[in-house]
Structures are given as C-alpha cells and as structure tokens.
Tab-separated table of C-alpha atoms (C1' of nucleotides) in Angstrom:
chain	number	residue	atom	x	y	z
K	167	UNK	CA	-40.709	-16.891	-21.999
K	168	UNK	CA	-37.129	-16.895	-21.397
K	169	UNK	CA	-34.648	-18.437	-23.871
K	170	UNK	CA	-34.361	-21.502	-21.276
K	171	UNK	CA	-37.919	-22.289	-22.148
K	172	UNK	CA	-37.326	-25.265	-24.482
K	173	UNK	CA	-34.684	-27.365	-22.155
K	174	UNK	CA	-37.052	-26.301	-18.785
K	175	UNK	CA	-39.943	-27.689	-21.143
K	176	UNK	CA	-37.816	-31.303	-21.185
K	177	UNK	CA	-36.599	-31.021	-17.068
K	178	UNK	CA	-40.409	-30.455	-16.682
K	179	UNK	CA	-40.802	-34.196	-17.935
K	180	UNK	CA	-38.525	-35.326	-15.745
K	181	UNK	CA	-40.313	-33.107	-12.746
K	182	UNK	CA	-43.612	-34.592	-14.011
K	183	UNK	CA	-42.559	-38.441	-13.840
K	184	UNK	CA	-40.467	-37.755	-10.560
K	185	UNK	CA	-42.994	-36.892	-9.073
K	186	UNK	CA	-45.594	-39.877	-8.883
K	187	UNK	CA	-44.200	-41.335	-6.176
K	188	UNK	CA	-44.290	-38.467	-4.204
K	189	UNK	CA	-48.148	-37.917	-4.962
K	190	UNK	CA	-49.445	-41.485	-3.661
K	191	UNK	CA	-47.801	-40.942	-0.575
K	192	UNK	CA	-49.352	-37.718	0.116
K	193	UNK	CA	-52.548	-38.788	-1.444
K	194	UNK	CA	-52.355	-41.471	1.063
K	195	UNK	CA	-53.899	-39.760	3.856
K	196	UNK	CA	-57.225	-40.020	2.849
K	197	UNK	CA	-57.761	-43.378	3.550
K	198	UNK	CA	-57.205	-42.809	7.450
K	199	UNK	CA	-59.721	-40.236	7.785
K	200	UNK	CA	-62.616	-41.156	10.240
K	201	UNK	CA	-65.523	-40.556	9.889
K	202	UNK	CA	-64.698	-41.794	5.792
K	203	UNK	CA	-64.896	-38.443	3.337
K	204	UNK	CA	-64.898	-39.028	-0.280
K	205	UNK	CA	-62.149	-37.876	-2.548
K	206	UNK	CA	-63.969	-35.254	-4.016
K	207	UNK	CA	-64.817	-33.791	-0.860
K	208	UNK	CA	-61.119	-33.449	0.741
K	209	UNK	CA	-60.236	-32.099	-2.438
K	210	UNK	CA	-62.767	-28.720	-1.956
K	211	UNK	CA	-61.971	-28.792	1.919
K	212	UNK	CA	-57.910	-28.766	0.700
K	213	UNK	CA	-58.800	-26.059	-2.088
K	214	UNK	CA	-60.806	-24.022	0.491
K	215	UNK	CA	-58.243	-23.757	3.283
K	216	UNK	CA	-55.883	-23.728	0.451
K	217	UNK	CA	-57.027	-20.385	-1.517
K	218	UNK	CA	-59.168	-18.789	1.289
K	219	UNK	CA	-62.749	-17.859	0.372
K	220	UNK	CA	-64.197	-18.634	-3.152
K	221	UNK	CA	-67.550	-18.657	-5.063
K	222	UNK	CA	-68.706	-21.295	-6.557
K	223	UNK	CA	-67.861	-21.115	-10.216
K	224	UNK	CA	-63.939	-20.490	-9.239
K	225	UNK	CA	-64.362	-23.550	-7.031
K	226	UNK	CA	-65.660	-25.793	-10.004
K	227	UNK	CA	-62.909	-24.566	-12.084
K	228	UNK	CA	-60.448	-24.975	-9.662
K	229	UNK	CA	-61.508	-28.843	-9.233
K	230	UNK	CA	-62.396	-29.189	-12.960
K	231	UNK	CA	-65.794	-30.045	-12.395
K	232	UNK	CA	-68.683	-28.082	-13.625
K	233	UNK	CA	-70.741	-25.819	-11.182
K	234	UNK	CA	-73.465	-28.116	-11.272
K	235	UNK	CA	-71.553	-30.899	-9.985
K	236	UNK	CA	-69.616	-28.295	-7.683
K	237	UNK	CA	-73.136	-27.425	-6.591
K	238	UNK	CA	-73.933	-30.630	-5.555
K	239	UNK	CA	-71.022	-31.517	-3.679
K	240	UNK	CA	-71.106	-28.197	-1.540
K	241	UNK	CA	-74.622	-29.395	-0.696
K	242	UNK	CA	-73.321	-32.645	1.356
K	243	UNK	CA	-70.535	-30.580	2.638
K	244	UNK	CA	-72.621	-27.965	4.018
K	245	UNK	CA	-74.829	-30.728	5.232
K	246	UNK	CA	-72.252	-32.775	6.560
K	247	UNK	CA	-71.341	-29.139	8.469
K	248	UNK	CA	-67.873	-28.672	6.946
K	249	UNK	CA	-68.561	-25.352	4.908
K	250	UNK	CA	-70.706	-22.601	4.963
K	251	UNK	CA	-72.652	-20.964	2.194
K	252	UNK	CA	-73.265	-17.053	2.452
K	253	UNK	CA	-74.543	-14.699	-0.447
K	254	UNK	CA	-72.738	-11.185	0.069
K	255	UNK	CA	-75.149	-7.957	0.396
K	256	UNK	CA	-72.774	-6.285	-2.728
K	257	UNK	CA	-73.497	-9.174	-5.273
K	258	UNK	CA	-76.133	-11.564	-4.485
K	259	UNK	CA	-75.786	-14.083	-7.074
K	260	UNK	CA	-72.320	-15.017	-6.093
K	261	UNK	CA	-72.366	-17.167	-3.331
K	262	UNK	CA	-69.130	-17.214	-0.698
K	263	UNK	CA	-68.063	-20.418	0.215
K	264	UNK	CA	-65.484	-20.802	3.398
K	265	UNK	CA	-64.499	-23.616	5.770
K	266	UNK	CA	-66.332	-24.253	8.923
K	267	UNK	CA	-64.159	-24.674	11.991
K	268	UNK	CA	-64.940	-28.474	12.234
K	269	UNK	CA	-63.232	-28.334	8.570
K	270	UNK	CA	-60.297	-27.289	9.792
K	271	UNK	CA	-60.129	-29.893	12.480
K	272	UNK	CA	-60.490	-32.610	9.956
K	273	UNK	CA	-57.757	-30.978	7.565
K	274	UNK	CA	-55.539	-30.631	10.479
K	275	UNK	CA	-55.855	-34.687	11.165
K	276	UNK	CA	-55.009	-35.312	7.637
K	277	UNK	CA	-51.853	-33.099	7.737
K	278	UNK	CA	-50.971	-35.528	11.159
K	279	UNK	CA	-51.637	-38.412	8.550
K	280	UNK	CA	-49.683	-37.428	6.271
K	281	UNK	CA	-46.695	-36.480	8.390
K	282	UNK	CA	-46.858	-39.739	9.291
K	283	UNK	CA	-46.812	-41.109	5.661
K	284	UNK	CA	-44.196	-38.894	4.968
K	285	UNK	CA	-41.776	-39.643	8.001
K	286	UNK	CA	-40.692	-43.319	6.968
K	287	UNK	CA	-39.934	-42.306	3.633
K	288	UNK	CA	-37.569	-39.204	4.459
K	289	UNK	CA	-35.906	-40.925	7.288
K	290	UNK	CA	-34.343	-43.054	4.488
K	291	UNK	CA	-33.403	-40.129	2.482
K	292	UNK	CA	-30.266	-38.258	3.074
K	293	UNK	CA	-30.001	-34.686	5.345
K	294	UNK	CA	-28.896	-33.438	1.828
K	295	UNK	CA	-31.665	-34.560	-0.266
K	296	UNK	CA	-34.367	-33.700	2.011
K	297	UNK	CA	-32.963	-30.460	2.252
K	298	UNK	CA	-32.982	-30.094	-1.317
K	299	UNK	CA	-36.576	-31.776	-1.729
K	300	UNK	CA	-38.138	-29.269	1.003
K	301	UNK	CA	-36.002	-26.000	-1.078
K	302	UNK	CA	-37.676	-27.102	-4.163
K	303	UNK	CA	-41.145	-28.198	-2.637
K	304	UNK	CA	-41.371	-24.699	-1.359
K	305	UNK	CA	-39.199	-22.433	-4.632
K	306	UNK	CA	-42.363	-24.340	-6.811
K	307	UNK	CA	-45.042	-23.227	-4.178
K	308	UNK	CA	-43.729	-19.119	-4.301
K	309	UNK	CA	-43.516	-19.704	-8.256
K	310	UNK	CA	-47.102	-21.308	-8.831
K	311	UNK	CA	-48.512	-18.473	-6.734
K	312	UNK	CA	-46.540	-16.085	-8.505
K	313	UNK	CA	-47.964	-17.242	-11.535
K	314	UNK	CA	-51.192	-17.153	-10.079
K	315	UNK	CA	-51.504	-13.783	-9.950
K	316	UNK	CA	-49.706	-12.896	-12.513
K	317	UNK	CA	-53.126	-12.606	-15.103
K	318	UNK	CA	-55.117	-10.646	-12.158
F	89	UNK	CA	-35.153	-46.077	13.398
F	90	UNK	CA	-32.462	-43.454	13.178
F	91	UNK	CA	-31.806	-41.122	16.327
F	92	UNK	CA	-32.982	-38.682	14.122
F	93	UNK	CA	-36.363	-40.041	14.219
F	94	UNK	CA	-37.889	-36.697	15.841
F	95	UNK	CA	-36.693	-34.343	14.232
F	96	UNK	CA	-37.458	-36.134	10.890
F	97	UNK	CA	-40.973	-36.394	12.254
F	98	UNK	CA	-41.349	-32.618	12.363
F	99	UNK	CA	-39.721	-31.728	9.068
F	100	UNK	CA	-42.062	-34.153	7.762
F	101	UNK	CA	-44.793	-31.821	8.175
F	102	UNK	CA	-42.959	-28.905	6.744
F	103	UNK	CA	-42.394	-31.031	3.495
F	104	UNK	CA	-45.890	-32.670	3.386
F	105	UNK	CA	-47.878	-29.093	3.454
F	106	UNK	CA	-45.068	-28.081	0.706
F	107	UNK	CA	-45.988	-30.201	-1.420
F	108	UNK	CA	-49.770	-29.448	-1.830
F	109	UNK	CA	-48.673	-26.764	-4.234
F	110	UNK	CA	-46.855	-29.890	-6.476
F	111	UNK	CA	-49.670	-31.921	-6.077
F	112	UNK	CA	-52.465	-29.500	-7.643
F	113	UNK	CA	-50.011	-28.888	-10.217
F	114	UNK	CA	-49.235	-33.131	-10.773
F	115	UNK	CA	-53.472	-33.645	-10.648
F	116	UNK	CA	-54.414	-30.697	-13.197
F	117	UNK	CA	-53.362	-33.247	-16.120
F	118	UNK	CA	-56.892	-35.586	-15.603
F	119	UNK	CA	-58.538	-32.155	-16.664
F	120	UNK	CA	-57.392	-32.491	-20.141
F	121	UNK	CA	-57.936	-35.989	-21.033
F	122	UNK	CA	-59.883	-36.374	-24.122
F	123	UNK	CA	-62.303	-38.607	-24.139
F	124	UNK	CA	-62.941	-37.690	-20.007
F	125	UNK	CA	-61.799	-40.536	-17.522
F	126	UNK	CA	-62.891	-40.421	-14.221
F	127	UNK	CA	-60.287	-39.893	-11.433
F	128	UNK	CA	-60.864	-43.464	-10.200
F	129	UNK	CA	-59.728	-44.886	-13.561
F	130	UNK	CA	-56.796	-42.489	-13.981
F	131	UNK	CA	-56.167	-43.358	-10.592
F	132	UNK	CA	-56.053	-47.258	-11.377
F	133	UNK	CA	-53.854	-47.216	-14.671
F	134	UNK	CA	-51.839	-44.694	-12.951
F	135	UNK	CA	-50.321	-47.533	-10.552
F	136	UNK	CA	-50.353	-50.567	-12.865
F	137	UNK	CA	-48.030	-48.455	-14.704
F	138	UNK	CA	-45.901	-47.611	-11.686
F	139	UNK	CA	-45.772	-51.005	-10.072
F	140	UNK	CA	-46.484	-53.284	-12.943
F	141	UNK	CA	-48.981	-56.196	-13.017
F	142	UNK	CA	-51.234	-56.647	-9.908
F	143	UNK	CA	-53.842	-58.796	-8.998
F	144	UNK	CA	-57.452	-57.305	-7.720
F	145	UNK	CA	-57.115	-57.636	-3.858
F	146	UNK	CA	-53.489	-55.663	-4.043
F	147	UNK	CA	-54.994	-52.860	-6.745
F	148	UNK	CA	-58.148	-52.176	-4.161
F	149	UNK	CA	-55.283	-52.007	-1.243
F	150	UNK	CA	-53.316	-49.338	-3.270
F	151	UNK	CA	-56.264	-47.209	-4.332
F	152	UNK	CA	-57.751	-47.230	-1.109
F	153	UNK	CA	-60.848	-49.279	-2.269
F	154	UNK	CA	-62.310	-52.581	-1.154
F	155	UNK	CA	-61.849	-54.902	-3.724
F	156	UNK	CA	-65.574	-55.230	-4.749
F	157	UNK	CA	-65.381	-51.411	-5.881
F	158	UNK	CA	-62.134	-52.350	-7.426
F	159	UNK	CA	-63.862	-55.089	-9.620
F	160	UNK	CA	-66.305	-52.787	-10.470
F	161	UNK	CA	-63.652	-50.107	-11.540
F	162	UNK	CA	-62.077	-53.027	-13.852
F	163	UNK	CA	-65.025	-53.876	-15.194
F	164	UNK	CA	-65.702	-50.207	-16.967
F	165	UNK	CA	-62.303	-50.189	-17.749
F	166	UNK	CA	-62.217	-53.450	-19.369
F	167	UNK	CA	-65.317	-52.718	-21.516
F	168	UNK	CA	-63.360	-49.344	-22.307
F	169	UNK	CA	-60.312	-51.173	-23.875
F	170	UNK	CA	-57.888	-50.148	-21.315
F	171	UNK	CA	-57.151	-53.533	-18.893
F	172	UNK	CA	-56.865	-56.948	-19.297
F	173	UNK	CA	-58.094	-59.686	-17.183
F	174	UNK	CA	-56.138	-62.720	-16.905
F	175	UNK	CA	-56.347	-66.060	-15.320
F	176	UNK	CA	-52.862	-67.494	-14.331
F	177	UNK	CA	-53.050	-71.283	-14.792
F	178	UNK	CA	-51.197	-71.607	-11.560
F	179	UNK	CA	-53.536	-70.106	-9.472
F	180	UNK	CA	-57.157	-69.682	-10.940
F	181	UNK	CA	-58.876	-67.745	-8.211
F	182	UNK	CA	-56.264	-64.517	-8.575
F	183	UNK	CA	-56.759	-62.485	-11.671
F	184	UNK	CA	-53.903	-60.473	-13.319
F	185	UNK	CA	-54.574	-56.939	-14.523
F	186	UNK	CA	-52.649	-55.533	-16.870
F	187	UNK	CA	-52.889	-52.557	-19.058
F	188	UNK	CA	-53.823	-52.701	-22.443
F	189	UNK	CA	-51.902	-50.585	-25.310
F	190	UNK	CA	-54.360	-47.978	-25.358
F	191	UNK	CA	-54.049	-47.313	-21.872
F	192	UNK	CA	-50.269	-46.634	-22.449
F	193	UNK	CA	-51.152	-44.308	-24.855
F	194	UNK	CA	-53.497	-42.419	-22.657
F	195	UNK	CA	-51.048	-42.180	-19.956
F	196	UNK	CA	-48.429	-40.896	-22.236
F	197	UNK	CA	-50.971	-37.898	-23.155
F	198	UNK	CA	-51.148	-37.377	-19.700
F	199	UNK	CA	-47.263	-37.384	-19.348
F	200	UNK	CA	-47.384	-34.456	-21.868
F	201	UNK	CA	-49.977	-32.506	-20.185
F	202	UNK	CA	-48.197	-32.599	-16.993
F	203	UNK	CA	-45.159	-31.650	-18.904
F	204	UNK	CA	-47.309	-28.427	-20.134
F	205	UNK	CA	-48.708	-27.802	-17.029
F	206	UNK	CA	-45.563	-27.845	-15.090
F	207	UNK	CA	-43.491	-25.839	-17.381
F	208	UNK	CA	-44.485	-22.474	-16.715
F	209	UNK	CA	-44.078	-22.961	-12.826
F	210	UNK	CA	-40.695	-24.352	-13.074
F	211	UNK	CA	-39.351	-21.593	-15.740
F	212	UNK	CA	-39.964	-18.988	-12.987
F	213	UNK	CA	-37.608	-21.040	-10.717
F	214	UNK	CA	-34.116	-20.775	-10.461
F	215	UNK	CA	-31.978	-23.085	-11.930
F	216	UNK	CA	-30.663	-23.813	-8.723
F	217	UNK	CA	-33.765	-24.684	-7.292
F	218	UNK	CA	-35.325	-26.945	-9.968
F	219	UNK	CA	-32.245	-28.978	-9.430
F	220	UNK	CA	-33.002	-29.072	-5.876
F	221	UNK	CA	-36.410	-30.321	-6.882
F	222	UNK	CA	-35.907	-32.590	-9.355
F	223	UNK	CA	-32.761	-34.371	-6.998
F	224	UNK	CA	-35.149	-34.142	-4.074
F	225	UNK	CA	-37.861	-36.099	-6.031
F	226	UNK	CA	-35.844	-38.509	-7.547
F	227	UNK	CA	-33.972	-39.408	-4.120
F	228	UNK	CA	-37.283	-39.579	-2.375
F	229	UNK	CA	-38.879	-42.152	-5.062
F	230	UNK	CA	-35.740	-44.388	-4.639
F	231	UNK	CA	-36.341	-44.167	-0.685
F	232	UNK	CA	-40.312	-45.203	-1.098
F	233	UNK	CA	-39.336	-47.886	-3.177
F	234	UNK	CA	-36.891	-49.602	-1.061
F	235	UNK	CA	-39.496	-49.109	1.886
F	236	UNK	CA	-42.291	-51.128	0.154
F	237	UNK	CA	-39.774	-53.618	-0.711
F	238	UNK	CA	-38.735	-53.712	2.723
F	239	UNK	CA	-41.077	-56.208	4.524
F	240	UNK	CA	-41.274	-58.308	1.441
P	133	DT	C1'	-78.444	-9.790	-22.291
P	134	DA	C1'	-74.950	-12.205	-19.618
P	135	DT	C1'	-73.748	-14.384	-15.157
P	136	DT	C1'	-74.569	-16.914	-11.145
P	137	DG	C1'	-76.255	-20.402	-9.578
P	138	DT	C1'	-79.710	-24.610	-8.581
P	139	DT	C1'	-82.791	-28.355	-9.991
P	140	DA	C1'	-84.195	-32.802	-13.594
P	141	DT	C1'	-82.373	-36.567	-14.948
P	142	DA	C1'	-79.230	-40.645	-15.981
P	143	DC	C1'	-74.722	-42.788	-15.611
P	144	DT	C1'	-70.906	-43.468	-12.656
P	145	DC	C1'	-68.444	-44.595	-8.413
P	146	DT	C1'	-68.551	-46.676	-4.087
P	147	DA	C1'	-69.460	-49.942	0.130
P	148	DT	C1'	-72.262	-53.577	2.753
P	149	DA	C1'	-73.911	-57.454	2.463
P	150	DA	C1'	-74.551	-61.968	0.226
P	151	DC	C1'	-72.641	-65.157	-3.200
P	152	DT	C1'	-69.639	-68.245	-6.215
P	153	DA	C1'	-65.582	-71.089	-7.126
P	154	DT	C1'	-60.828	-71.884	-5.659
P	155	DA	C1'	-57.006	-73.172	-2.627
C	249	DT	C1'	-62.090	-73.302	6.176
C	250	DA	C1'	-60.120	-69.589	4.185
C	251	DT	C1'	-59.181	-66.733	0.473
C	252	DA	C1'	-59.952	-64.004	-4.576
C	253	DG	C1'	-63.152	-62.714	-6.553
C	254	DT	C1'	-68.020	-61.062	-7.987
C	255	DT	C1'	-73.151	-59.262	-8.059
C	256	DA	C1'	-77.376	-56.947	-5.528
C	257	DT	C1'	-78.655	-53.248	-3.707
C	258	DA	C1'	-78.056	-48.140	-2.577
C	259	DG	C1'	-76.014	-44.095	-1.885
C	260	DA	C1'	-72.646	-40.641	-3.374
C	261	DG	C1'	-70.700	-38.086	-7.472
C	262	DT	C1'	-71.026	-36.378	-12.056
C	263	DA	C1'	-72.304	-34.339	-16.603
C	264	DT	C1'	-76.025	-32.613	-19.920
C	265	DA	C1'	-79.690	-29.570	-19.854
C	266	DA	C1'	-83.046	-26.907	-18.628
C	267	DC	C1'	-84.151	-23.136	-15.178
C	268	DA	C1'	-84.359	-19.077	-11.357
C	269	DA	C1'	-82.642	-14.740	-10.206
C	270	DT	C1'	-79.071	-11.061	-9.872
C	271	DA	C1'	-76.293	-7.550	-12.700
DNA sequence: TATTGTTATACTCTATAACTATA
DNA sequence: TATAGTTATAGAGTATAACAATA
C-alpha cells in the first residue's frame, strides 16, 4: 500500500460523489430498450460482454446475487435467446455462459442510446474538460482491470 | 447546437464505453448494505438526495418506471421508515416525497462503502490521471445540471 | 466430502388496467 | 375533462433452504 493511501482515500470520496451524475446518464439507456429488458438482465448481458464467458457462480458473484437467483435469471435469458448455456466436457459441473448474436445486437443498441444520452452533456463541457474526463475514465478502466488480475 | 456536435457525438461513444468500468465499481456499494436493500429502493433514495423533494410522477419518470410501480415502491420505503409522503395544502393531489433521517444515514453508509471500493483503483492511477478524472466528473455534473435546468 | 448448479417456496418488484380524488 | 395517485391482478426477480450431480 503506497504512502499516499490515506489522502487517496479522502480523494476517493470526492470521486465517488462526483461520479453520481455520470452514472445516472449511463443508466438511462435501459429505458430506451425495445422490447423492454429488465435491469437485472441488462446487468448480466453487459457483464458477459465486459468480461467474456463465465460460469454461473462467477456471474452471480459479480452481479451481487446468489447462484440460485442467477440461475433463474439465466433461465429467462436463455428462453429469450440472449445467452447460451454450455457444459464443457472437461468439467461437466461448470456451466459456461455466453452471449448470443442477438444479445450483442441488443447491447449495441444500448451503446447507441448511451451515446445519444451523453452527447448533449458533453457538448456543454469545454474541450479540456471532455479530454480530462475521457483520459480519467480510460485510466480508471485500466487500473480496475489490473486490480482484478492481481490475485489471479 | 455548436458546429462541433458531430465530432462530440463520436467522442460520446468513447466516453460511454470507457465509463462502464467506473459504473461497475460505483454500483458495487449496494452489495454491502446491511440490512439488504433492493436496487430499486437504492435508486429512489439516491435520486431523492440528488434532486431533493419530488412528487410521485416526477420520481417515476426519473427512475424509468410508471407511477403505479413507483407508488408500490414508495409503499415499502415508507413502511421501512425511509421516506415520508406528505400532501401539500396548496395542491392536495400532488404527494411530496422526502427522505427520513434514517434514509440519509443509510445513504452515508453507501458513500463509505463506495469510497472503499474506489480507493484501491485510484491508488493504481497516476496523480495526473486521478486529477483528470475528478476534473472531468465535476465538469460533467455541472453540465448535466445546466442541461436539466434549460427547459424549465 | 466439497463444489457447481438446479428446484420448491415465499416475498419483492413491475406493468397493465381499472379506479378514486383533486384541479 | 384532465391530472395525480392508488389498488387488483399477474408475471418477473430474488433469497432461503433443500436437492442432484460431478470432482
């Protein structure tokens, strides 16, 4: 732990509070989905794209649910043709979950909706502030990924 | 609409994609809540703090639900002692919703949990990138608020 | 014996539609 | 007559607990 950790910890509070506005704009895209898809289902699809294939326990862990709930969620996503369950031959008790092509299309339409939600806000920002935001978000994403890969 | 709008629109796609990692860390705080509180309820409480008092229709609009669903949500939040419904004398068909002190305490514990989730990621970022992130998020928040106040 | 995942049950969340009350 | 909000019903989401199958 670096010596700066205590000051970073108080800095983290400012970032967490400042992030709220952006998170609200980010989440708005769900409202435009046609046909309507539940927040839980969006969370699962987004996670599978973000992280790639996962088994059910890992998925449950990431979305903050228990395996039972995740299993039921996957029942409906599978029935809707948005995910595929596959049993790998080398470990027949671990189910591999993956996105269908239709799910990827749906996710892309979310991206489009989000772009539309972000545009008017970004237009009101100075070019410098826009640049800072993108730089900061990209660095955050890299740091988060490094952190995930550490204990592995 | 500024002349730069088309380039901002493509920039917006980058921002929207880069934001995903931060949103995931932001949302993680819900998992630490004791006692457990549903994502929908968290959304309502966070919104009421962010925007201040609202009536039921406005709330429903903001969380992407219909008044009926929002009313049921408020039933449970009221029963849990987290929000108060009040009928203003000047317009007796508009219900004013507000947070209780207990709700504010719960929200502060979310803030603490978030700070804890953000800290290790921020620690892995350069001071410059951290600064850029906070600067960008603050500017975004201001722009979003200005935008909301425009049509009013 | 521990791990991975699925069902049985009960409660919460949500939308559609029908309703009450206020403006 | 239009608006703000609340109920009736039914389907989706979730946790607890009990279970089956694989390692």
